[in-house]
């Protein structure tokens, strides 16, 4: 399951369990980009792809990002 992969990758990379895991569906915008904030109509469709994010707090104000597919998308 994807959540298990994310938790294990997070532990391997950061040495602890994430505090939160969030998931958002992918979408397709059939009408064009950025017209919704210009008053135009938007016809968005959810697709069966997702973006997952795992996070934990730090003691400083830094952020560190990594990708599960680090071979194709390096840090």
JSON list of N, CA and C in Angstrom, two decimals:
[
{"chain": "A", "resi": 1, "resn": "UNK", "atom": "N", "xyz": [0.84, -1.17, 0.00]},
{"chain": "A", "resi": 1, "resn": "UNK", "atom": "CA", "xyz": [0.00, 0.00, 0.00]},
{"chain": "A", "resi": 1, "resn": "UNK", "atom": "C", "xyz": [0.90, 1.25, 0.00]},
{"chain": "A", "resi": 2, "resn": "UNK", "atom": "N", "xyz": [0.45, 2.29, -0.68]},
{"chain": "A", "resi": 2, "resn": "UNK", "atom": "CA", "xyz": [1.26, 3.50, -0.84]},
{"chain": "A", "resi": 2, "resn": "UNK", "atom": "C", "xyz": [1.63, 4.13, 0.50]},
{"chain": "A", "resi": 3, "resn": "UNK", "atom": "N", "xyz": [0.69, 4.17, 1.45]},
{"chain": "A", "resi": 3, "resn": "UNK", "atom": "CA", "xyz": [0.99, 4.79, 2.75]},
{"chain": "A", "resi": 3, "resn": "UNK", "atom": "C", "xyz": [2.13, 4.06, 3.45]},
{"chain": "A", "resi": 4, "resn": "UNK", "atom": "N", "xyz": [2.17, 2.75, 3.34]},
{"chain": "A", "resi": 4, "resn": "UNK", "atom": "CA", "xyz": [3.26, 1.98, 3.95]},
{"chain": "A", "resi": 4, "resn": "UNK", "atom": "C", "xyz": [4.61, 2.33, 3.32]},
{"chain": "A", "resi": 5, "resn": "UNK", "atom": "N", "xyz": [4.63, 2.48, 1.98]},
{"chain": "A", "resi": 5, "resn": "UNK", "atom": "CA", "xyz": [5.86, 2.88, 1.29]},
{"chain": "A", "resi": 5, "resn": "UNK", "atom": "C", "xyz": [6.32, 4.26, 1.74]},
{"chain": "A", "resi": 6, "resn": "UNK", "atom": "N", "xyz": [5.35, 5.17, 1.88]},
{"chain": "A", "resi": 6, "resn": "UNK", "atom": "CA", "xyz": [5.68, 6.53, 2.29]},
{"chain": "A", "resi": 6, "resn": "UNK", "atom": "C", "xyz": [6.25, 6.56, 3.70]},
{"chain": "A", "resi": 7, "resn": "UNK", "atom": "N", "xyz": [5.62, 5.84, 4.60]},
{"chain": "A", "resi": 7, "resn": "UNK", "atom": "CA", "xyz": [6.09, 5.79, 5.99]},
{"chain": "A", "resi": 7, "resn": "UNK", "atom": "C", "xyz": [7.50, 5.20, 6.05]},
{"chain": "A", "resi": 8, "resn": "UNK", "atom": "N", "xyz": [7.73, 4.10, 5.32]},
{"chain": "A", "resi": 8, "resn": "UNK", "atom": "CA", "xyz": [9.06, 3.48, 5.34]},
{"chain": "A", "resi": 8, "resn": "UNK", "atom": "C", "xyz": [10.12, 4.39, 4.73]},
{"chain": "A", "resi": 9, "resn": "UNK", "atom": "N", "xyz": [9.80, 5.03, 3.63]},
{"chain": "A", "resi": 9, "resn": "UNK", "atom": "CA", "xyz": [10.76, 5.96, 3.00]},
{"chain": "A", "resi": 9, "resn": "UNK", "atom": "C", "xyz": [11.07, 7.13, 3.94]},
{"chain": "A", "resi": 10, "resn": "UNK", "atom": "N", "xyz": [10.03, 7.64, 4.62]},
{"chain": "A", "resi": 10, "resn": "UNK", "atom": "CA", "xyz": [10.22, 8.74, 5.57]},
{"chain": "A", "resi": 10, "resn": "UNK", "atom": "C", "xyz": [11.15, 8.30, 6.70]},
{"chain": "A", "resi": 11, "resn": "UNK", "atom": "N", "xyz": [10.89, 7.11, 7.25]},
{"chain": "A", "resi": 11, "resn": "UNK", "atom": "CA", "xyz": [11.76, 6.58, 8.33]},
{"chain": "A", "resi": 11, "resn": "UNK", "atom": "C", "xyz": [13.19, 6.40, 7.85]},
{"chain": "A", "resi": 12, "resn": "UNK", "atom": "N", "xyz": [13.36, 5.85, 6.64]},
{"chain": "A", "resi": 12, "resn": "UNK", "atom": "CA", "xyz": [14.70, 5.64, 6.10]},
{"chain": "A", "resi": 12, "resn": "UNK", "atom": "C", "xyz": [15.43, 6.96, 5.92]},
{"chain": "A", "resi": 13, "resn": "UNK", "atom": "N", "xyz": [14.71, 7.96, 5.43]},
{"chain": "A", "resi": 13, "resn": "UNK", "atom": "CA", "xyz": [15.33, 9.24, 5.09]},
{"chain": "A", "resi": 13, "resn": "UNK", "atom": "C", "xyz": [15.54, 10.13, 6.31]},
{"chain": "A", "resi": 14, "resn": "UNK", "atom": "N", "xyz": [14.55, 10.17, 7.21]},
{"chain": "A", "resi": 14, "resn": "UNK", "atom": "CA", "xyz": [14.59, 11.15, 8.30]},
{"chain": "A", "resi": 14, "resn": "UNK", "atom": "C", "xyz": [14.73, 10.52, 9.69]},
{"chain": "A", "resi": 15, "resn": "UNK", "atom": "N", "xyz": [14.70, 9.19, 9.80]},
{"chain": "A", "resi": 15, "resn": "UNK", "atom": "CA", "xyz": [14.93, 8.53, 11.07]},
{"chain": "A", "resi": 15, "resn": "UNK", "atom": "C", "xyz": [13.77, 8.54, 12.04]},
{"chain": "A", "resi": 16, "resn": "UNK", "atom": "N", "xyz": [12.59, 8.86, 11.57]},
{"chain": "A", "resi": 16, "resn": "UNK", "atom": "CA", "xyz": [11.41, 8.84, 12.45]},
{"chain": "A", "resi": 16, "resn": "UNK", "atom": "C", "xyz": [10.14, 8.72, 11.61]},
{"chain": "A", "resi": 17, "resn": "UNK", "atom": "N", "xyz": [9.05, 8.50, 12.29]},
{"chain": "A", "resi": 17, "resn": "UNK", "atom": "CA", "xyz": [7.74, 8.34, 11.65]},
{"chain": "A", "resi": 17, "resn": "UNK", "atom": "C", "xyz": [7.14, 9.72, 11.35]},
{"chain": "A", "resi": 18, "resn": "UNK", "atom": "N", "xyz": [6.47, 9.89, 10.21]},
{"chain": "A", "resi": 18, "resn": "UNK", "atom": "CA", "xyz": [5.84, 11.18, 9.93]},
{"chain": "A", "resi": 18, "resn": "UNK", "atom": "C", "xyz": [4.70, 11.46, 10.89]},
{"chain": "A", "resi": 19, "resn": "UNK", "atom": "N", "xyz": [4.46, 12.74, 11.17]},
{"chain": "A", "resi": 19, "resn": "UNK", "atom": "CA", "xyz": [3.35, 13.15, 12.03]},
{"chain": "A", "resi": 19, "resn": "UNK", "atom": "C", "xyz": [2.03, 13.12, 11.29]},
{"chain": "A", "resi": 20, "resn": "UNK", "atom": "N", "xyz": [2.09, 13.35, 9.98]},
{"chain": "A", "resi": 20, "resn": "UNK", "atom": "CA", "xyz": [0.87, 13.41, 9.18]},
{"chain": "A", "resi": 20, "resn": "UNK", "atom": "C", "xyz": [1.17, 12.92, 7.76]},
{"chain": "A", "resi": 21, "resn": "UNK", "atom": "N", "xyz": [0.20, 12.26, 7.15]},
{"chain": "A", "resi": 21, "resn": "UNK", "atom": "CA", "xyz": [0.24, 11.91, 5.74]},
{"chain": "A", "resi": 21, "resn": "UNK", "atom": "C", "xyz": [-1.04, 12.45, 5.12]},
{"chain": "A", "resi": 22, "resn": "UNK", "atom": "N", "xyz": [-0.91, 13.21, 4.05]},
{"chain": "A", "resi": 22, "resn": "UNK", "atom": "CA", "xyz": [-2.07, 13.78, 3.36]},
{"chain": "A", "resi": 22, "resn": "UNK", "atom": "C", "xyz": [-2.09, 13.28, 1.92]},
{"chain": "A", "resi": 23, "resn": "UNK", "atom": "N", "xyz": [-3.29, 13.18, 1.35]},
{"chain": "A", "resi": 23, "resn": "UNK", "atom": "CA", "xyz": [-3.45, 12.73, -0.03]},
{"chain": "A", "resi": 23, "resn": "UNK", "atom": "C", "xyz": [-4.42, 13.66, -0.75]},
{"chain": "A", "resi": 24, "resn": "UNK", "atom": "N", "xyz": [-4.08, 14.05, -1.97]},
{"chain": "A", "resi": 24, "resn": "UNK", "atom": "CA", "xyz": [-4.96, 14.89, -2.78]},
{"chain": "A", "resi": 24, "resn": "UNK", "atom": "C", "xyz": [-5.09, 14.25, -4.16]},
{"chain": "A", "resi": 25, "resn": "UNK", "atom": "N", "xyz": [-6.31, 14.22, -4.71]},
{"chain": "A", "resi": 25, "resn": "UNK", "atom": "CA", "xyz": [-6.49, 13.61, -6.04]},
{"chain": "A", "resi": 25, "resn": "UNK", "atom": "C", "xyz": [-5.90, 14.48, -7.14]},
{"chain": "A", "resi": 26, "resn": "UNK", "atom": "N", "xyz": [-5.44, 13.82, -8.19]},
{"chain": "A", "resi": 26, "resn": "UNK", "atom": "CA", "xyz": [-5.03, 14.55, -9.38]},
{"chain": "A", "resi": 26, "resn": "UNK", "atom": "C", "xyz": [-6.27, 15.10, -10.06]},
{"chain": "A", "resi": 27, "resn": "UNK", "atom": "N", "xyz": [-6.09, 16.03, -10.97]},
{"chain": "A", "resi": 27, "resn": "UNK", "atom": "CA", "xyz": [-7.23, 16.59, -11.68]},
{"chain": "A", "resi": 27, "resn": "UNK", "atom": "C", "xyz": [-6.85, 16.98, -13.09]},
{"chain": "A", "resi": 28, "resn": "UNK", "atom": "N", "xyz": [-7.85, 17.04, -13.93]},
{"chain": "A", "resi": 28, "resn": "UNK", "atom": "CA", "xyz": [-7.70, 17.50, -15.29]},
{"chain": "A", "resi": 28, "resn": "UNK", "atom": "C", "xyz": [-8.59, 18.72, -15.45]},
{"chain": "A", "resi": 29, "resn": "UNK", "atom": "N", "xyz": [-8.05, 19.79, -16.00]},
{"chain": "A", "resi": 29, "resn": "UNK", "atom": "CA", "xyz": [-8.81, 21.00, -16.23]},
{"chain": "A", "resi": 29, "resn": "UNK", "atom": "C", "xyz": [-9.13, 21.06, -17.73]},
{"chain": "A", "resi": 30, "resn": "UNK", "atom": "N", "xyz": [-10.39, 20.85, -18.07]},
{"chain": "A", "resi": 30, "resn": "UNK", "atom": "CA", "xyz": [-10.81, 20.78, -19.48]},
{"chain": "A", "resi": 30, "resn": "UNK", "atom": "C", "xyz": [-10.93, 22.13, -20.17]},
{"chain": "A", "resi": 31, "resn": "UNK", "atom": "N", "xyz": [-11.01, 23.22, -19.42]},
{"chain": "A", "resi": 31, "resn": "UNK", "atom": "CA", "xyz": [-11.30, 24.53, -20.01]},
{"chain": "A", "resi": 31, "resn": "UNK", "atom": "C", "xyz": [-10.07, 25.43, -20.17]},
{"chain": "A", "resi": 32, "resn": "UNK", "atom": "N", "xyz": [-8.97, 25.07, -19.64]},
{"chain": "A", "resi": 32, "resn": "UNK", "atom": "CA", "xyz": [-7.81, 25.94, -19.71]},
{"chain": "A", "resi": 32, "resn": "UNK", "atom": "C", "xyz": [-7.29, 26.26, -18.32]},
{"chain": "A", "resi": 33, "resn": "UNK", "atom": "N", "xyz": [-6.18, 26.96, -18.28]},
{"chain": "A", "resi": 33, "resn": "UNK", "atom": "CA", "xyz": [-5.54, 27.23, -17.00]},
{"chain": "A", "resi": 33, "resn": "UNK", "atom": "C", "xyz": [-5.88, 28.61, -16.46]},
{"chain": "A", "resi": 34, "resn": "UNK", "atom": "N", "xyz": [-6.02, 28.68, -15.17]},
{"chain": "A", "resi": 34, "resn": "UNK", "atom": "CA", "xyz": [-6.11, 29.94, -14.43]},
{"chain": "A", "resi": 34, "resn": "UNK", "atom": "C", "xyz": [-7.27, 30.84, -14.86]},
{"chain": "A", "resi": 35, "resn": "UNK", "atom": "N", "xyz": [-8.34, 30.25, -15.37]},
{"chain": "A", "resi": 35, "resn": "UNK", "atom": "CA", "xyz": [-9.47, 31.10, -15.74]},
{"chain": "A", "resi": 35, "resn": "UNK", "atom": "C", "xyz": [-10.47, 31.24, -14.60]},
{"chain": "A", "resi": 36, "resn": "UNK", "atom": "N", "xyz": [-10.39, 30.35, -13.62]},
{"chain": "A", "resi": 36, "resn": "UNK", "atom": "CA", "xyz": [-11.35, 30.39, -12.52]},
{"chain": "A", "resi": 36, "resn": "UNK", "atom": "C", "xyz": [-11.23, 31.69, -11.72]},
{"chain": "A", "resi": 37, "resn": "UNK", "atom": "N", "xyz": [-10.02, 32.17, -11.48]},
{"chain": "A", "resi": 37, "resn": "UNK", "atom": "CA", "xyz": [-9.86, 33.41, -10.71]},
{"chain": "A", "resi": 37, "resn": "UNK", "atom": "C", "xyz": [-10.09, 34.65, -11.59]},
{"chain": "A", "resi": 38, "resn": "UNK", "atom": "N", "xyz": [-10.34, 34.45, -12.89]},
{"chain": "A", "resi": 38, "resn": "UNK", "atom": "CA", "xyz": [-10.68, 35.54, -13.78]},
{"chain": "A", "resi": 38, "resn": "UNK", "atom": "C", "xyz": [-12.19, 35.59, -14.06]},
{"chain": "A", "resi": 39, "resn": "UNK", "atom": "N", "xyz": [-12.95, 34.76, -13.33]},
{"chain": "A", "resi": 39, "resn": "UNK", "atom": "CA", "xyz": [-14.41, 34.75, -13.49]},
{"chain": "A", "resi": 39, "resn": "UNK", "atom": "C", "xyz": [-14.92, 33.76, -14.53]},
{"chain": "A", "resi": 40, "resn": "UNK", "atom": "N", "xyz": [-14.04, 32.97, -15.13]},
{"chain": "A", "resi": 40, "resn": "UNK", "atom": "CA", "xyz": [-14.48, 32.01, -16.13]},
{"chain": "A", "resi": 40, "resn": "UNK", "atom": "C", "xyz": [-14.94, 30.70, -15.50]},
{"chain": "A", "resi": 41, "resn": "UNK", "atom": "N", "xyz": [-15.57, 29.87, -16.31]},
{"chain": "A", "resi": 41, "resn": "UNK", "atom": "CA", "xyz": [-16.03, 28.56, -15.85]},
{"chain": "A", "resi": 41, "resn": "UNK", "atom": "C", "xyz": [-14.90, 27.54, -15.97]},
{"chain": "A", "resi": 42, "resn": "UNK", "atom": "N", "xyz": [-14.88, 26.61, -15.04]},
{"chain": "A", "resi": 42, "resn": "UNK", "atom": "CA", "xyz": [-13.87, 25.58, -15.03]},
{"chain": "A", "resi": 42, "resn": "UNK", "atom": "C", "xyz": [-14.56, 24.23, -14.92]},
{"chain": "A", "resi": 43, "resn": "UNK", "atom": "N", "xyz": [-14.14, 23.29, -15.72]},
{"chain": "A", "resi": 43, "resn": "UNK", "atom": "CA", "xyz": [-14.70, 21.94, -15.69]},
{"chain": "A", "resi": 43, "resn": "UNK", "atom": "C", "xyz": [-13.57, 20.98, -15.31]},
{"chain": "A", "resi": 44, "resn": "UNK", "atom": "N", "xyz": [-13.38, 20.76, -14.01]},
{"chain": "A", "resi": 44, "resn": "UNK", "atom": "CA", "xyz": [-12.29, 19.91, -13.55]},
{"chain": "A", "resi": 44, "resn": "UNK", "atom": "C", "xyz": [-12.81, 18.51, -13.27]},
{"chain": "A", "resi": 45, "resn": "UNK", "atom": "N", "xyz": [-11.98, 17.56, -13.56]},
{"chain": "A", "resi": 45, "resn": "UNK", "atom": "CA", "xyz": [-12.29, 16.15, -13.33]},
{"chain": "A", "resi": 45, "resn": "UNK", "atom": "C", "xyz": [-11.22, 15.55, -12.44]},
{"chain": "A", "resi": 46, "resn": "UNK", "atom": "N", "xyz": [-11.63, 14.79, -11.46]},
{"chain": "A", "resi": 46, "resn": "UNK", "atom": "CA", "xyz": [-10.66, 14.05, -10.65]},
{"chain": "A", "resi": 46, "resn": "UNK", "atom": "C", "xyz": [-10.25, 12.80, -11.41]},
{"chain": "A", "resi": 47, "resn": "UNK", "atom": "N", "xyz": [-8.99, 12.41, -11.26]},
{"chain": "A", "resi": 47, "resn": "UNK", "atom": "CA", "xyz": [-8.48, 11.20, -11.91]},
{"chain": "A", "resi": 47, "resn": "UNK", "atom": "C", "xyz": [-7.95, 10.27, -10.83]},
{"chain": "A", "resi": 48, "resn": "UNK", "atom": "N", "xyz": [-7.68, 9.04, -11.21]},
{"chain": "A", "resi": 48, "resn": "UNK", "atom": "CA", "xyz": [-7.24, 8.04, -10.23]},
{"chain": "A", "resi": 48, "resn": "UNK", "atom": "C", "xyz": [-5.74, 8.09, -9.97]},
{"chain": "A", "resi": 49, "resn": "UNK", "atom": "N", "xyz": [-5.20, 9.27, -9.89]},
{"chain": "A", "resi": 49, "resn": "UNK", "atom": "CA", "xyz": [-3.81, 9.51, -9.50]},
{"chain": "A", "resi": 49, "resn": "UNK", "atom": "C", "xyz": [-3.84, 10.44, -8.29]},
{"chain": "A", "resi": 50, "resn": "UNK", "atom": "N", "xyz": [-2.85, 10.32, -7.43]},
{"chain": "A", "resi": 50, "resn": "UNK", "atom": "CA", "xyz": [-2.85, 11.10, -6.20]},
{"chain": "A", "resi": 50, "resn": "UNK", "atom": "C", "xyz": [-1.48, 11.68, -5.92]},
{"chain": "A", "resi": 51, "resn": "UNK", "atom": "N", "xyz": [-1.47, 12.75, -5.17]},
{"chain": "A", "resi": 51, "resn": "UNK", "atom": "CA", "xyz": [-0.24, 13.30, -4.63]},
{"chain": "A", "resi": 51, "resn": "UNK", "atom": "C", "xyz": [-0.28, 13.05, -3.12]},
{"chain": "A", "resi": 52, "resn": "UNK", "atom": "N", "xyz": [0.76, 12.45, -2.60]},
{"chain": "A", "resi": 52, "resn": "UNK", "atom": "CA", "xyz": [0.86, 12.18, -1.18]},
{"chain": "A", "resi": 52, "resn": "UNK", "atom": "C", "xyz": [1.94, 13.07, -0.57]},
{"chain": "A", "resi": 53, "resn": "UNK", "atom": "N", "xyz": [1.72, 13.51, 0.64]},
{"chain": "A", "resi": 53, "resn": "UNK", "atom": "CA", "xyz": [2.70, 14.29, 1.37]},
{"chain": "A", "resi": 53, "resn": "UNK", "atom": "C", "xyz": [2.80, 13.74, 2.79]},
{"chain": "A", "resi": 54, "resn": "UNK", "atom": "N", "xyz": [4.00, 13.50, 3.24]},
{"chain": "A", "resi": 54, "resn": "UNK", "atom": "CA", "xyz": [4.25, 13.10, 4.62]},
{"chain": "A", "resi": 54, "resn": "UNK", "atom": "C", "xyz": [5.09, 14.20, 5.26]},
{"chain": "A", "resi": 55, "resn": "UNK", "atom": "N", "xyz": [4.77, 14.54, 6.50]},
{"chain": "A", "resi": 55, "resn": "UNK", "atom": "CA", "xyz": [5.48, 15.64, 7.16]},
{"chain": "A", "resi": 55, "resn": "UNK", "atom": "C", "xyz": [5.63, 15.38, 8.65]},
{"chain": "A", "resi": 56, "resn": "UNK", "atom": "N", "xyz": [6.62, 16.04, 9.21]},
{"chain": "A", "resi": 56, "resn": "UNK", "atom": "CA", "xyz": [6.86, 16.03, 10.65]},
{"chain": "A", "resi": 56, "resn": "UNK", "atom": "C", "xyz": [7.46, 17.37, 11.03]},
{"chain": "A", "resi": 57, "resn": "UNK", "atom": "N", "xyz": [7.28, 17.76, 12.26]},
{"chain": "A", "resi": 57, "resn": "UNK", "atom": "CA", "xyz": [7.83, 19.04, 12.73]},
{"chain": "A", "resi": 57, "resn": "UNK", "atom": "C", "xyz": [9.34, 18.93, 12.91]},
{"chain": "A", "resi": 58, "resn": "UNK", "atom": "N", "xyz": [9.97, 20.09, 12.90]},
{"chain": "A", "resi": 58, "resn": "UNK", "atom": "CA", "xyz": [11.41, 20.20, 13.14]},
{"chain": "A", "resi": 58, "resn": "UNK", "atom": "C", "xyz": [11.63, 21.21, 14.24]},
{"chain": "A", "resi": 59, "resn": "UNK", "atom": "N", "xyz": [12.85, 21.25, 14.75]},
{"chain": "A", "resi": 59, "resn": "UNK", "atom": "CA", "xyz": [13.20, 22.21, 15.79]},
{"chain": "A", "resi": 59, "resn": "UNK", "atom": "C", "xyz": [13.61, 23.55, 15.22]},
{"chain": "A", "resi": 60, "resn": "UNK", "atom": "N", "xyz": [13.88, 23.60, 13.92]},
{"chain": "A", "resi": 60, "resn": "UNK", "atom": "CA", "xyz": [14.26, 24.87, 13.29]},
{"chain": "A", "resi": 60, "resn": "UNK", "atom": "C", "xyz": [13.21, 25.23, 12.23]},
{"chain": "A", "resi": 61, "resn": "UNK", "atom": "N", "xyz": [13.48, 26.23, 11.43]},
{"chain": "A", "resi": 61, "resn": "UNK", "atom": "CA", "xyz": [12.50, 26.68, 10.44]},
{"chain": "A", "resi": 61, "resn": "UNK", "atom": "C", "xyz": [12.83, 26.17, 9.03]},
{"chain": "A", "resi": 62, "resn": "UNK", "atom": "N", "xyz": [13.63, 25.13, 8.94]},
{"chain": "A", "resi": 62, "resn": "UNK", "atom": "CA", "xyz": [14.01, 24.57, 7.64]},
{"chain": "A", "resi": 62, "resn": "UNK", "atom": "C", "xyz": [12.98, 23.56, 7.14]},
{"chain": "A", "resi": 63, "resn": "UNK", "atom": "N", "xyz": [12.96, 23.40, 5.83]},
{"chain": "A", "resi": 63, "resn": "UNK", "atom": "CA", "xyz": [12.16, 22.37, 5.18]},
{"chain": "A", "resi": 63, "resn": "UNK", "atom": "C", "xyz": [13.10, 21.47, 4.40]},
{"chain": "A", "resi": 64, "resn": "UNK", "atom": "N", "xyz": [12.78, 20.19, 4.35]},
{"chain": "A", "resi": 64, "resn": "UNK", "atom": "CA", "xyz": [13.58, 19.26, 3.57]},
{"chain": "A", "resi": 64, "resn": "UNK", "atom": "C", "xyz": [12.61, 18.38, 2.79]},
{"chain": "A", "resi": 65, "resn": "UNK", "atom": "N", "xyz": [12.75, 18.35, 1.47]},
{"chain": "A", "resi": 65, "resn": "UNK", "atom": "CA", "xyz": [11.84, 17.61, 0.61]},
{"chain": "A", "resi": 65, "resn": "UNK", "atom": "C", "xyz": [12.56, 16.49, -0.09]},
{"chain": "A", "resi": 66, "resn": "UNK", "atom": "N", "xyz": [11.85, 15.38, -0.29]},
{"chain": "A", "resi": 66, "resn": "UNK", "atom": "CA", "xyz": [12.39, 14.25, -1.04]},
{"chain": "A", "resi": 66, "resn": "UNK", "atom": "C", "xyz": [11.25, 13.60, -1.80]},
{"chain": "A", "resi": 67, "resn": "UNK", "atom": "N", "xyz": [11.58, 12.72, -2.73]},
{"chain": "A", "resi": 67, "resn": "UNK", "atom": "CA", "xyz": [10.59, 12.08, -3.57]},
{"chain": "A", "resi": 67, "resn": "UNK", "atom": "C", "xyz": [10.75, 10.57, -3.45]},
{"chain": "A", "resi": 68, "resn": "UNK", "atom": "N", "xyz": [9.66, 9.82, -3.48]},
{"chain": "A", "resi": 68, "resn": "UNK", "atom": "CA", "xyz": [9.76, 8.36, -3.44]},
{"chain": "A", "resi": 68, "resn": "UNK", "atom": "C", "xyz": [10.53, 7.81, -4.63]},
{"chain": "A", "resi": 69, "resn": "UNK", "atom": "N", "xyz": [10.42, 8.45, -5.77]},
{"chain": "A", "resi": 69, "resn": "UNK", "atom": "CA", "xyz": [11.09, 8.03, -6.98]},
{"chain": "A", "resi": 69, "resn": "UNK", "atom": "C", "xyz": [12.35, 8.87, -7.18]},
{"chain": "A", "resi": 70, "resn": "UNK", "atom": "N", "xyz": [13.29, 8.73, -6.25]},
{"chain": "A", "resi": 70, "resn": "UNK", "atom": "CA", "xyz": [14.47, 9.59, -6.25]},
{"chain": "A", "resi": 70, "resn": "UNK", "atom": "C", "xyz": [15.41, 9.31, -7.44]},
{"chain": "A", "resi": 71, "resn": "UNK", "atom": "N", "xyz": [15.26, 8.17, -8.10]},
{"chain": "A", "resi": 71, "resn": "UNK", "atom": "CA", "xyz": [16.09, 7.93, -9.29]},
{"chain": "A", "resi": 71, "resn": "UNK", "atom": "C", "xyz": [15.66, 8.86, -10.42]},
{"chain": "A", "resi": 72, "resn": "UNK", "atom": "N", "xyz": [14.38, 9.07, -10.59]},
{"chain": "A", "resi": 72, "resn": "UNK", "atom": "CA", "xyz": [13.89, 9.94, -11.66]},
{"chain": "A", "resi": 72, "resn": "UNK", "atom": "C", "xyz": [13.71, 11.38, -11.21]},
{"chain": "A", "resi": 73, "resn": "UNK", "atom": "N", "xyz": [13.52, 11.59, -9.93]},
{"chain": "A", "resi": 73, "resn": "UNK", "atom": "CA", "xyz": [13.30, 12.92, -9.38]},
{"chain": "A", "resi": 73, "resn": "UNK", "atom": "C", "xyz": [14.20, 13.13, -8.16]},
{"chain": "A", "resi": 74, "resn": "UNK", "atom": "N", "xyz": [15.45, 13.52, -8.37]},
{"chain": "A", "resi": 74, "resn": "UNK", "atom": "CA", "xyz": [16.38, 13.65, -7.24]},
{"chain": "A", "resi": 74, "resn": "UNK", "atom": "C", "xyz": [15.97, 14.78, -6.30]},
{"chain": "A", "resi": 75, "resn": "UNK", "atom": "N", "xyz": [16.45, 14.69, -5.06]},
{"chain": "A", "resi": 75, "resn": "UNK", "atom": "CA", "xyz": [16.16, 15.71, -4.04]},
{"chain": "A", "resi": 75, "resn": "UNK", "atom": "C", "xyz": [16.62, 17.09, -4.52]}
]
